mmCIF file of C-alpha atoms and ligand atoms in Angstrom:
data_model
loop_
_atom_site.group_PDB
_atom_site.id
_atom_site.type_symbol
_atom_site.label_atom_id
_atom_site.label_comp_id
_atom_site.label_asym_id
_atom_site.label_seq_id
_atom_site.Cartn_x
_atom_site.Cartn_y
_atom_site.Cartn_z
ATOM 1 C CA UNK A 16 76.077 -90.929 194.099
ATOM 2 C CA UNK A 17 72.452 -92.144 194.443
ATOM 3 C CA UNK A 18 71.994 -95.718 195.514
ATOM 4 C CA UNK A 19 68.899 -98.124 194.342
ATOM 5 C CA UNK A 20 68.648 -101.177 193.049
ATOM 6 C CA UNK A 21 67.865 -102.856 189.829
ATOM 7 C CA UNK A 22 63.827 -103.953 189.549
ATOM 8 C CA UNK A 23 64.434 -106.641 186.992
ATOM 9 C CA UNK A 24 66.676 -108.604 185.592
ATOM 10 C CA UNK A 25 66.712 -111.813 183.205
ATOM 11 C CA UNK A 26 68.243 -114.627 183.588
ATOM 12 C CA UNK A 27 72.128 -113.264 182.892
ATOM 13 C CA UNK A 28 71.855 -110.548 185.554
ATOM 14 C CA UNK A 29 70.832 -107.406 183.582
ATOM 15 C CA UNK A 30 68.254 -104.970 182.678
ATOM 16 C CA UNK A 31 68.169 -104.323 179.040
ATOM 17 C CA UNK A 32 66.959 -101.244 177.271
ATOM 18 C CA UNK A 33 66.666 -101.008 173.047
ATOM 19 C CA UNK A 34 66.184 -98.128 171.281
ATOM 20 C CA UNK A 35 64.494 -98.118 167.903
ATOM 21 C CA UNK A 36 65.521 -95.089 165.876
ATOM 22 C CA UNK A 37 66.420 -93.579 162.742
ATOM 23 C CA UNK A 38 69.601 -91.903 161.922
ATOM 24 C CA UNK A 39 69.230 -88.054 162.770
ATOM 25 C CA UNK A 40 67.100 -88.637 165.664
ATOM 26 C CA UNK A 41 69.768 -88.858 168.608
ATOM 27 C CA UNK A 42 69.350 -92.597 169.343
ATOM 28 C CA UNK A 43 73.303 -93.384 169.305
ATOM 29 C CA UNK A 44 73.679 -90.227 171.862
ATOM 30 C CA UNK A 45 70.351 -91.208 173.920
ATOM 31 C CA UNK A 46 71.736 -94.223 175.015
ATOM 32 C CA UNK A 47 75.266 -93.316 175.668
ATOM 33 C CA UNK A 48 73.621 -90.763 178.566
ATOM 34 C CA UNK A 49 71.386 -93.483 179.804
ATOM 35 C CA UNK A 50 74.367 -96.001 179.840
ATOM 36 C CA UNK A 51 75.803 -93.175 181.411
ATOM 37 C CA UNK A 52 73.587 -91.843 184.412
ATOM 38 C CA UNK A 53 73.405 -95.791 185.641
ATOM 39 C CA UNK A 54 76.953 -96.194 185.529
ATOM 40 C CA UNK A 55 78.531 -92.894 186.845
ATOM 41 C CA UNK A 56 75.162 -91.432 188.665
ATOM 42 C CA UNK A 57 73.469 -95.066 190.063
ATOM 43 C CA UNK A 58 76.465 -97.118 190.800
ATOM 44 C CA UNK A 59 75.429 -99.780 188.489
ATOM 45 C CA UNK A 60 77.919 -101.401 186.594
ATOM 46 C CA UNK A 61 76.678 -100.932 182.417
ATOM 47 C CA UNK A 62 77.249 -101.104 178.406
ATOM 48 C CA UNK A 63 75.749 -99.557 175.881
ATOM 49 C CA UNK A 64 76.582 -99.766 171.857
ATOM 50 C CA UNK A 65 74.681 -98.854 168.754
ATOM 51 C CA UNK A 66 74.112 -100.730 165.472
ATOM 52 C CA UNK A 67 73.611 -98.683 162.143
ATOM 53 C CA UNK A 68 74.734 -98.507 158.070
ATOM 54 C CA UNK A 69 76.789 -95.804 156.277
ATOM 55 C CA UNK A 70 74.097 -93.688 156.244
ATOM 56 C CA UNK A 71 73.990 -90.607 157.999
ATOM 57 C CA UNK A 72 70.256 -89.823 158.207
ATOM 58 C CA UNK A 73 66.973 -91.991 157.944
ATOM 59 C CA UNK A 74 67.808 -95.366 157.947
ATOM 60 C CA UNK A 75 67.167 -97.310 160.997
ATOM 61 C CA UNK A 76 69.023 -97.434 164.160
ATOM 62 C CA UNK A 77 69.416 -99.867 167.514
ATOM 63 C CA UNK A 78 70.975 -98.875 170.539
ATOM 64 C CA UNK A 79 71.312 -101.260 173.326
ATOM 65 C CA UNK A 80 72.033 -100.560 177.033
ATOM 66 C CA UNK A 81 72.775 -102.842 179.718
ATOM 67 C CA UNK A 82 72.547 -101.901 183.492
ATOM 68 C CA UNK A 83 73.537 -104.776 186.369
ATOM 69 C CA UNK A 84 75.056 -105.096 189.745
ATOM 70 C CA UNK A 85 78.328 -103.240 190.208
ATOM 71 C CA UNK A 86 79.948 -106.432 190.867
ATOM 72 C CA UNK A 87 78.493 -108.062 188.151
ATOM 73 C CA UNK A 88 81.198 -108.291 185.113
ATOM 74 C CA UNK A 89 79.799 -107.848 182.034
ATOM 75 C CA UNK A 90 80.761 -110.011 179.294
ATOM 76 C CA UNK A 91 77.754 -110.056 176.485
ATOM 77 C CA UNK A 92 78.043 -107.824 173.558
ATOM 78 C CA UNK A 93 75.325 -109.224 171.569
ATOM 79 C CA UNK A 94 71.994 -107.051 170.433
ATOM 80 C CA UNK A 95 69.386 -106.539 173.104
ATOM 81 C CA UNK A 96 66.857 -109.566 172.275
ATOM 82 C CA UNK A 97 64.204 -109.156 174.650
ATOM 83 C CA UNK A 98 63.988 -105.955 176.279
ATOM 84 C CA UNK A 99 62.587 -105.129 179.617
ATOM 85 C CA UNK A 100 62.643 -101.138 177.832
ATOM 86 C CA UNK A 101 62.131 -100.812 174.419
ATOM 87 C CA UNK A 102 62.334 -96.942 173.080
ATOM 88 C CA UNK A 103 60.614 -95.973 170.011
ATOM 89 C CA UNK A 104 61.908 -92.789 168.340
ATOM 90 C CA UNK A 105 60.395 -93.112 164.962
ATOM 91 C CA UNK A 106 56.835 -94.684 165.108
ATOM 92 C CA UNK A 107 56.635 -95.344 161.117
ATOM 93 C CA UNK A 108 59.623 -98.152 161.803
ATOM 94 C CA UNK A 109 56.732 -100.018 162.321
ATOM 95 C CA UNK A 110 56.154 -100.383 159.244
ATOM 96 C CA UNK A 111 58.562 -101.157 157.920
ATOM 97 C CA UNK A 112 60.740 -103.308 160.479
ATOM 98 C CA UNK A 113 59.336 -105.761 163.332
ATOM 99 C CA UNK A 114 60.821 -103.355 166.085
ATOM 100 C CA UNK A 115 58.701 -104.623 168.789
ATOM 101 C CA UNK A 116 60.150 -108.518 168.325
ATOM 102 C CA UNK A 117 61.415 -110.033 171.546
ATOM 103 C CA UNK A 118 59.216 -107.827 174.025
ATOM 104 C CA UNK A 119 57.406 -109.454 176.505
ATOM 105 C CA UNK A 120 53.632 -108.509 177.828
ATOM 106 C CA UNK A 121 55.448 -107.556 180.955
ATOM 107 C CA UNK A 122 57.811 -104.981 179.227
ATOM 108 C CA UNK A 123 57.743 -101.315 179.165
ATOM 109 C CA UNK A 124 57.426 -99.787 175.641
ATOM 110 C CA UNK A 125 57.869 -95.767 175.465
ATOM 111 C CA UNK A 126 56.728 -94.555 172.033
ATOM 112 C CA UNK A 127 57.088 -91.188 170.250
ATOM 113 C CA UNK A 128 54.302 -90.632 168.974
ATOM 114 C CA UNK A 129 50.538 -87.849 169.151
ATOM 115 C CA UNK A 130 48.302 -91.102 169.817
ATOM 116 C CA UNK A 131 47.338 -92.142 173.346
ATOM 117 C CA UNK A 132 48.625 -95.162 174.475
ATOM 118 C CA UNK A 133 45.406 -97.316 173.714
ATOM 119 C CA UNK A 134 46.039 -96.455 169.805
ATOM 120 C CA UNK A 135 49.373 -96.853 170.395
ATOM 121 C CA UNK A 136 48.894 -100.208 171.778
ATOM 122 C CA UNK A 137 46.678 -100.582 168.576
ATOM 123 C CA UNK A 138 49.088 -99.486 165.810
ATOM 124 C CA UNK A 139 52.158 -101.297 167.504
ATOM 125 C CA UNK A 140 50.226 -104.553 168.133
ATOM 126 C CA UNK A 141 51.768 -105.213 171.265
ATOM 127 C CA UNK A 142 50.797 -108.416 173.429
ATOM 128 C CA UNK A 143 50.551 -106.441 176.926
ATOM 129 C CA UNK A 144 52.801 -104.239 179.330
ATOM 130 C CA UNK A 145 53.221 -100.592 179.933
ATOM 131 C CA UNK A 146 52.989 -98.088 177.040
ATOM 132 C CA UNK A 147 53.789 -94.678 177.573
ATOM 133 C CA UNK A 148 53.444 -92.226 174.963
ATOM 134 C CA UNK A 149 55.182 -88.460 174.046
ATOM 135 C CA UNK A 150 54.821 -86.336 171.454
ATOM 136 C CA UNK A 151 58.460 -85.959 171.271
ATOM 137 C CA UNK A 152 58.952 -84.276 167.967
ATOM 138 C CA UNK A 153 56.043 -81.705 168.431
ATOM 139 C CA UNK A 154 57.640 -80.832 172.475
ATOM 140 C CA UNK A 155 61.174 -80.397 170.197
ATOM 141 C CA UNK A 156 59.951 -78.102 167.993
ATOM 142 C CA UNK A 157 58.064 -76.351 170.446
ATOM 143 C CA UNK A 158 61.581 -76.356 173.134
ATOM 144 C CA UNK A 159 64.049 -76.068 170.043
ATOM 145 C CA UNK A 160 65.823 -78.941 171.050
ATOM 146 C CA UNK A 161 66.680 -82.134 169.676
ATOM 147 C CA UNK A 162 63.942 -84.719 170.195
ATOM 148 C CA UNK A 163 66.460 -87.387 171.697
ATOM 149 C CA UNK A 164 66.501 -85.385 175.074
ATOM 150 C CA UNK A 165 62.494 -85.469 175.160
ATOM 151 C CA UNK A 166 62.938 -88.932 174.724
ATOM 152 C CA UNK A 167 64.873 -89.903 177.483
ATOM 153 C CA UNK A 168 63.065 -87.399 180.067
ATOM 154 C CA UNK A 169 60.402 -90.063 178.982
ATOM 155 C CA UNK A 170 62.620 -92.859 179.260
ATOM 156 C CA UNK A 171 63.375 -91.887 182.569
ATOM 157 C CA UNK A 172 59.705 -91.847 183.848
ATOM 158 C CA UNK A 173 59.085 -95.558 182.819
ATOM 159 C CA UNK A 174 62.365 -96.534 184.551
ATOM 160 C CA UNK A 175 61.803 -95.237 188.163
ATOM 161 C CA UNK A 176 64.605 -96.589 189.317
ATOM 162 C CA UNK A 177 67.447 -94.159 187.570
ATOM 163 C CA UNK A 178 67.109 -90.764 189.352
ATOM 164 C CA UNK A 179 65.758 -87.917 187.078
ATOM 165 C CA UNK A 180 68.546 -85.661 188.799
ATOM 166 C CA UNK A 181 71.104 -88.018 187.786
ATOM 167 C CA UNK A 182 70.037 -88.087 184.424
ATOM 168 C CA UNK A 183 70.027 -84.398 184.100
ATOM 169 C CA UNK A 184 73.323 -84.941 185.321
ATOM 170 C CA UNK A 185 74.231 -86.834 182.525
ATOM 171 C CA UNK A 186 72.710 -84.942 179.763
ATOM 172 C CA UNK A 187 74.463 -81.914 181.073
ATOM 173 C CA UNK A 188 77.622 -83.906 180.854
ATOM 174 C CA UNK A 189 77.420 -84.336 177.465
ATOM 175 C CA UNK A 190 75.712 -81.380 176.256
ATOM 176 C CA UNK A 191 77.380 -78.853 178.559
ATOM 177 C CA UNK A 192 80.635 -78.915 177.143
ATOM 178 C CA UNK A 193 79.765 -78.434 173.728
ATOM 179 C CA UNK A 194 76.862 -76.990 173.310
ATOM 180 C CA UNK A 195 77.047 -74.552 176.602
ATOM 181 C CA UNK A 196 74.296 -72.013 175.111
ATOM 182 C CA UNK A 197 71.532 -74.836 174.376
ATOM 183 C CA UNK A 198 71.898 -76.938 177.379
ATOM 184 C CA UNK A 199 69.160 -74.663 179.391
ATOM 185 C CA UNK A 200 66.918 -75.648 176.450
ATOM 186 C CA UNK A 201 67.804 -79.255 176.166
ATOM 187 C CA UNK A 202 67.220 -79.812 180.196
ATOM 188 C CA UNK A 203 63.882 -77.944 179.538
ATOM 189 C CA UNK A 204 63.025 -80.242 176.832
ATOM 190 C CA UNK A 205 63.842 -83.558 179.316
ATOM 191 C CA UNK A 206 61.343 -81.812 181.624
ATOM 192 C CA UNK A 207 58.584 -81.862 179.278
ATOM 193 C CA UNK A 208 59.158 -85.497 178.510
ATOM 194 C CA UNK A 209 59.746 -86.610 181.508
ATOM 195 C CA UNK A 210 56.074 -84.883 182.595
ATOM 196 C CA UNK A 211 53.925 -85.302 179.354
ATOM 197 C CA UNK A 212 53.582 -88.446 179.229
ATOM 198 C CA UNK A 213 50.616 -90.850 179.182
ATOM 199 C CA UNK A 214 50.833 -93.666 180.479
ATOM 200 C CA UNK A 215 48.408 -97.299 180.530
ATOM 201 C CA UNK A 216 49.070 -100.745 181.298
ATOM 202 C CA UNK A 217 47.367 -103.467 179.419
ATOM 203 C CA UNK A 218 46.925 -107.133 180.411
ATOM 204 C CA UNK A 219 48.119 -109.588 177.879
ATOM 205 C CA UNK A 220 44.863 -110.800 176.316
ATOM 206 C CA UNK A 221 45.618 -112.817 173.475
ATOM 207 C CA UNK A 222 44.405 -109.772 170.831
ATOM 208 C CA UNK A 223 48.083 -109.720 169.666
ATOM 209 C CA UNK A 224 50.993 -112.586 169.776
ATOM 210 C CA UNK A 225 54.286 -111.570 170.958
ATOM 211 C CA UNK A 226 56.849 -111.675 168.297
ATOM 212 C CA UNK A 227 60.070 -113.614 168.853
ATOM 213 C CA UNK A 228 63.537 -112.101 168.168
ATOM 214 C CA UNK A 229 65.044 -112.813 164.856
ATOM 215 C CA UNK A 230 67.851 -110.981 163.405
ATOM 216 C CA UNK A 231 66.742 -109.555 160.154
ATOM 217 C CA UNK A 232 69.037 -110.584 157.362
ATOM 218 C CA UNK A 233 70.054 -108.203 154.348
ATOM 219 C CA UNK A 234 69.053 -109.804 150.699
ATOM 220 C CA UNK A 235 72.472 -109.727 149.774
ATOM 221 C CA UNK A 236 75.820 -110.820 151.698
ATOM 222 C CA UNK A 237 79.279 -111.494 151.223
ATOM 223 C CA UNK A 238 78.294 -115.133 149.566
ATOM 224 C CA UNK A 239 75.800 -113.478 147.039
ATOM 225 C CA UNK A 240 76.315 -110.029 146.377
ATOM 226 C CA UNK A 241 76.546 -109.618 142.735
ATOM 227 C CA UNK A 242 80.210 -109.077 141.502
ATOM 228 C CA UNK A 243 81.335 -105.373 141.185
ATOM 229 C CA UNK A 244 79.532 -104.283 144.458
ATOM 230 C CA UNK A 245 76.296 -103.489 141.478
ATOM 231 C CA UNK A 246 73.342 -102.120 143.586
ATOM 232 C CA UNK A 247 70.428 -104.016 142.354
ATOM 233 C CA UNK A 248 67.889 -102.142 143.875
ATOM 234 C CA UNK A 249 66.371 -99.100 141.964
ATOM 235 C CA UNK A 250 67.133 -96.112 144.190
ATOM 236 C CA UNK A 251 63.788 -94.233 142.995
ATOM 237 C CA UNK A 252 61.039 -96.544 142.070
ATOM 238 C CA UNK A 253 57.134 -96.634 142.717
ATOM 239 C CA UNK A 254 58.370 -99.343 145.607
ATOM 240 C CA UNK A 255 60.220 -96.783 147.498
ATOM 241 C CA UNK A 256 58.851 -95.923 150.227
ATOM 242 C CA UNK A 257 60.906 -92.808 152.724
ATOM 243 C CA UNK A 258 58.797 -92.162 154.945
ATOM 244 C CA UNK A 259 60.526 -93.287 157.785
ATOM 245 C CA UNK A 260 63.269 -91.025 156.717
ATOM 246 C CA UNK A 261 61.189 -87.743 157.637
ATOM 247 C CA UNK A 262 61.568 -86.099 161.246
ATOM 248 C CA UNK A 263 58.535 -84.836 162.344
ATOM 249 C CA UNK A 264 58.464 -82.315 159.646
ATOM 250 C CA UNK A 265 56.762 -82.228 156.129
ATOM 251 C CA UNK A 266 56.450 -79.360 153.222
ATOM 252 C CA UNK A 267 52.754 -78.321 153.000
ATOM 253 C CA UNK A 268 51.733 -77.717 149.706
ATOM 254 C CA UNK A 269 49.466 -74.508 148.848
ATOM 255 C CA UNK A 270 47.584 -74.906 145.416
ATOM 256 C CA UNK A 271 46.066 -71.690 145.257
ATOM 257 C CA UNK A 272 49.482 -69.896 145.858
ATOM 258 C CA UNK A 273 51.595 -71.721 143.472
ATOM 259 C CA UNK A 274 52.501 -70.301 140.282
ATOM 260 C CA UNK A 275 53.744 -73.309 138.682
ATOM 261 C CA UNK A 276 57.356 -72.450 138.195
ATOM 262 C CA UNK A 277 59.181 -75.975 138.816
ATOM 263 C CA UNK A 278 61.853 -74.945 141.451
ATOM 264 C CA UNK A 279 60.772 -77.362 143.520
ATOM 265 C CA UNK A 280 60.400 -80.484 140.913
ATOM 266 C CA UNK A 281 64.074 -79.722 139.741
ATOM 267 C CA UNK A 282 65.317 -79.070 143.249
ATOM 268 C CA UNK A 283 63.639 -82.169 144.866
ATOM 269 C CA UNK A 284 66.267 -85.377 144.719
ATOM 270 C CA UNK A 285 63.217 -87.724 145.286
ATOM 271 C CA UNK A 286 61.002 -87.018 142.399
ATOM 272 C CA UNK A 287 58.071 -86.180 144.570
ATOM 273 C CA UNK A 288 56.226 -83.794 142.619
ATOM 274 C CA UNK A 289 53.306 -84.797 140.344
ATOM 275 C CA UNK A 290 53.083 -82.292 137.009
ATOM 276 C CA UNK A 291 50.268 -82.533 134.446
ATOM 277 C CA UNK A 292 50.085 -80.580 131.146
ATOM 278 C CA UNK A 293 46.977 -78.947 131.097
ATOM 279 C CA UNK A 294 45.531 -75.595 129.166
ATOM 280 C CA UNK A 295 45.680 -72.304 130.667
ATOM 281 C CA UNK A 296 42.940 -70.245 130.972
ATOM 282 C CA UNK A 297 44.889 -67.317 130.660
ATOM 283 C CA UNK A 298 46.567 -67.910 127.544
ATOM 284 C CA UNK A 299 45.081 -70.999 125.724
ATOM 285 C CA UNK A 300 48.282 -72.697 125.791
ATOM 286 C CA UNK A 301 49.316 -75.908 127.716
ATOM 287 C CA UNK A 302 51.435 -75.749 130.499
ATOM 288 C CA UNK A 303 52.515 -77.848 132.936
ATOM 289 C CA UNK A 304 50.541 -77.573 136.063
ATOM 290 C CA UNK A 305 51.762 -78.478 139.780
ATOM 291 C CA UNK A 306 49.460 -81.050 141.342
ATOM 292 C CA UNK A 307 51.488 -81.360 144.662
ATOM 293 C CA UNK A 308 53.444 -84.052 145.925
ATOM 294 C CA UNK A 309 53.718 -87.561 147.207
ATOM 295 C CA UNK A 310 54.553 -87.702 150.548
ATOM 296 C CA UNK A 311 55.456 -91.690 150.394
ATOM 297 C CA UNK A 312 58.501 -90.695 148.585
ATOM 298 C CA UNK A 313 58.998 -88.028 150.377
ATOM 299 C CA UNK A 314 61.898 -88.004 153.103
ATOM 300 C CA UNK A 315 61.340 -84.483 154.530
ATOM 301 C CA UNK A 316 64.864 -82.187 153.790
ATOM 302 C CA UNK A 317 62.676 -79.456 153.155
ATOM 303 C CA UNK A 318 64.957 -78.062 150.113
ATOM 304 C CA UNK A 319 61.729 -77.351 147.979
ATOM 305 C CA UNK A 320 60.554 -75.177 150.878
ATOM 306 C CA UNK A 321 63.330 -72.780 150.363
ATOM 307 C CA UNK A 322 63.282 -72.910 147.059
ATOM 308 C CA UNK A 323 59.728 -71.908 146.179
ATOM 309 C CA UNK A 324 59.833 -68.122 145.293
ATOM 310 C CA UNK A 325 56.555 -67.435 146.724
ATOM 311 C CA UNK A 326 55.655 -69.603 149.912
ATOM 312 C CA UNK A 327 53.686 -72.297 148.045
ATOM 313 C CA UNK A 328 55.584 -74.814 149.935
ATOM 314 C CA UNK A 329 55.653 -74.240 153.893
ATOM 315 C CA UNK A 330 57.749 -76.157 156.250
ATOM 316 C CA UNK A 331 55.470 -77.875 159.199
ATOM 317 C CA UNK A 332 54.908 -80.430 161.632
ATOM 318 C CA UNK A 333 53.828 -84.079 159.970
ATOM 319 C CA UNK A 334 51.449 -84.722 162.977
ATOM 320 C CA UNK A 335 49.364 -81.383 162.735
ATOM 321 C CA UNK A 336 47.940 -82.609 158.810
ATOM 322 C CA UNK A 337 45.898 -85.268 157.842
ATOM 323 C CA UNK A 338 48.970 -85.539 155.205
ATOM 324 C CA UNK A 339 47.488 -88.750 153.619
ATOM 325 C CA UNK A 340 44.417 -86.915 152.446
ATOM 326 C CA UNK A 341 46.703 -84.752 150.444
ATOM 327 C CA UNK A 342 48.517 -87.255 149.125
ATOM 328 C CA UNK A 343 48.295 -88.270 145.169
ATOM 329 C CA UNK A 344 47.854 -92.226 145.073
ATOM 330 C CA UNK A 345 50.013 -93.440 142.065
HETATM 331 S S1 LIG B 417 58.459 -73.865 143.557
HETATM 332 FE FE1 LIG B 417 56.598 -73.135 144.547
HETATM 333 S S2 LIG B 417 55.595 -71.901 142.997
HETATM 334 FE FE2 LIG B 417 57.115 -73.118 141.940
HETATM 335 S S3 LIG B 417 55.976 -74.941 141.265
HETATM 336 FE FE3 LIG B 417 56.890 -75.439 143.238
HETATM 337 S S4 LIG B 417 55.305 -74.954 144.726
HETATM 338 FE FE4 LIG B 417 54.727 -73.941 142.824
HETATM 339 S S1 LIG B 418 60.991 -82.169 151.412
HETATM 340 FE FE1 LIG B 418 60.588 -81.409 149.353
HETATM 341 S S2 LIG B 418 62.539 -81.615 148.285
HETATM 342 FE FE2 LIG B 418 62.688 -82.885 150.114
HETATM 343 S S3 LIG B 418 62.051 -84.922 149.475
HETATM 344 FE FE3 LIG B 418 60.216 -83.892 150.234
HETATM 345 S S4 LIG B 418 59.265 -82.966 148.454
HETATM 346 FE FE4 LIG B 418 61.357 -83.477 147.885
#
């Protein structure tokens, strides 16, 4: 077992680590091996939970992980507040949830994401402290792996203290067993995290406040829900917005291939599509013409890309298009 000690602490004893994901994304499993490689590999006594809905995919997702002395009992099973580590698996939860409340100028923030850490800094609006960035999804795709295990090769290098052996350790733990024929790839894919990162440091200098913890509340709870369990929200509506739902891969569409059949606008459960009735040249008649889609109600399952009969619709990474150019603005 590898011996070091813990580099910070707050004021109960531990060093805390949260995870911001999305369901799909490896999160829950991410921080059950870091929880993991400090307990069984470092000696450190540890916790770790997760907090997410009923949803299997693409809603947001908090796991928390506690390292302290091996003495140390540990009695708190509360949310990570203020985290010395915050991991960012899904940069668009920005947007739509204040992930980065509670962390300090003097934290470490690691951030999926193809921006350097300056625009990173930028986009998050972070008050100081140590980003690193990885293009996690991109490395996945590129190692055929999951991007969870990119992420915590990353993880890993902002920690310094946890061993990157004893993490491997861990991942093989969990991975071994089941998936025997992948773990080469996954352990390849913690490699290229834990080495492709970028890393600056940034002083806090008053561009951006920190943002203080609060626990964000549904709209409706047990005193107000309306009676019958009705859903009052429209589940598609111009408000909706899924793009946090996607992971790391979008459906390109090709105009000058299509030939306007309407798979994809009956296949696609989010009404992304945009059709317009227009005149064809061909015949004189109106038709209804495919205009492309909308990618903020778009959540990524890729369903229209297998359904188009002639490769109009290609499956590819978000990060490599300027998607919002293509977008239609309703
Ligand atoms: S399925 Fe393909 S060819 Fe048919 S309308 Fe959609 S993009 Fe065009
Ligand atoms: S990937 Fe295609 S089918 Fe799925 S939500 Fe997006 S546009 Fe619709």
């Amino acid at each position: 077992m590898q011996k070091s000690s813990i580099p910070k602490k707050n004021q109960f004893g531990f060093y805390e680590i949260r995870l911001e994901s999305i369901g799909g994304l490896g999160a829950n499993v991410a921080g059950k091996i870091i929880a993991e490689a400090g307990v069984v590999g470092m000696g450190f006594n540890g916790s770790n939970f997760a907090s997410y809905g009923s949803e299997k995919k693409g809603t947001p997702v908090s796991s928390f992980i506690r390292y302290c002395d091996e003495d140390q009992p540990i009695r708190i099973n509360s949310p990570v507040t203020e985290p010395h580590l915050l991991g960012v698996f899904h940069e668009n939860l920005a947007a739509r949830i204040p992930i980065t409340a509670g962390v300090k100028p003097d934290a470490t923030v690691v951030i999926n994401t193809d921006k350097d850490p300056q625009k990173a800094r930028e986009y998050l609006r972070l008050a100081g402290g140590k980003i690193f960035t990885v293009d996690a999804i991109k490395i996945a795709y590129e190692e055929k792996v999951r991007m969870n295990v990119v992420m915590i090769g990353a993880i890993t290098r902002a920690m310094e203290f946890v061993d990157k052996e004893v993490m491997k350790e861990a991942i093989s733990e969990t991975f071994g067993k089941k998936y025997q024929k992948q773990l080469e790839a996954n352990l390849r894919g913690f490699e290229a995290g834990y080495s492709q990162v970028e890393v600056m440091e940034f002083d806090e200098d008053g561009r951006f406040p920190v943002i203080s913890f609060k626990e964000v509340q549904g709209d409706w709870g047990y005193e107000n829900a309306p009676i019958g369990g009705v859903i009052v929200e429209a589940g598609s509506s111009i408000l909706k917005n899924n793009q946090t739902s996607r992971q790391g891969k979008i459906p390109l569409f090709h105009l000058d291939r299509c030939i306007h059949c309407g798979m994809c606008e009956t296949t696609c459960p989010d009404y992304c599509f945009s059709f317009v009735e227009k005149e064809d040249s061909k015949t004189g008649k109106n038709q209804m013409f495919n205009e492309g889609l909308d990618y903020q109600f778009c959540k990524g399952c890729l369903r229209c890309v297998d359904v188009c009969p002639v490769e109009a619709l290609t499956e590819e990474l978000e990060a490599e298009h300027e998607i919002d150019k293509i977008t239609i603005k309703l």
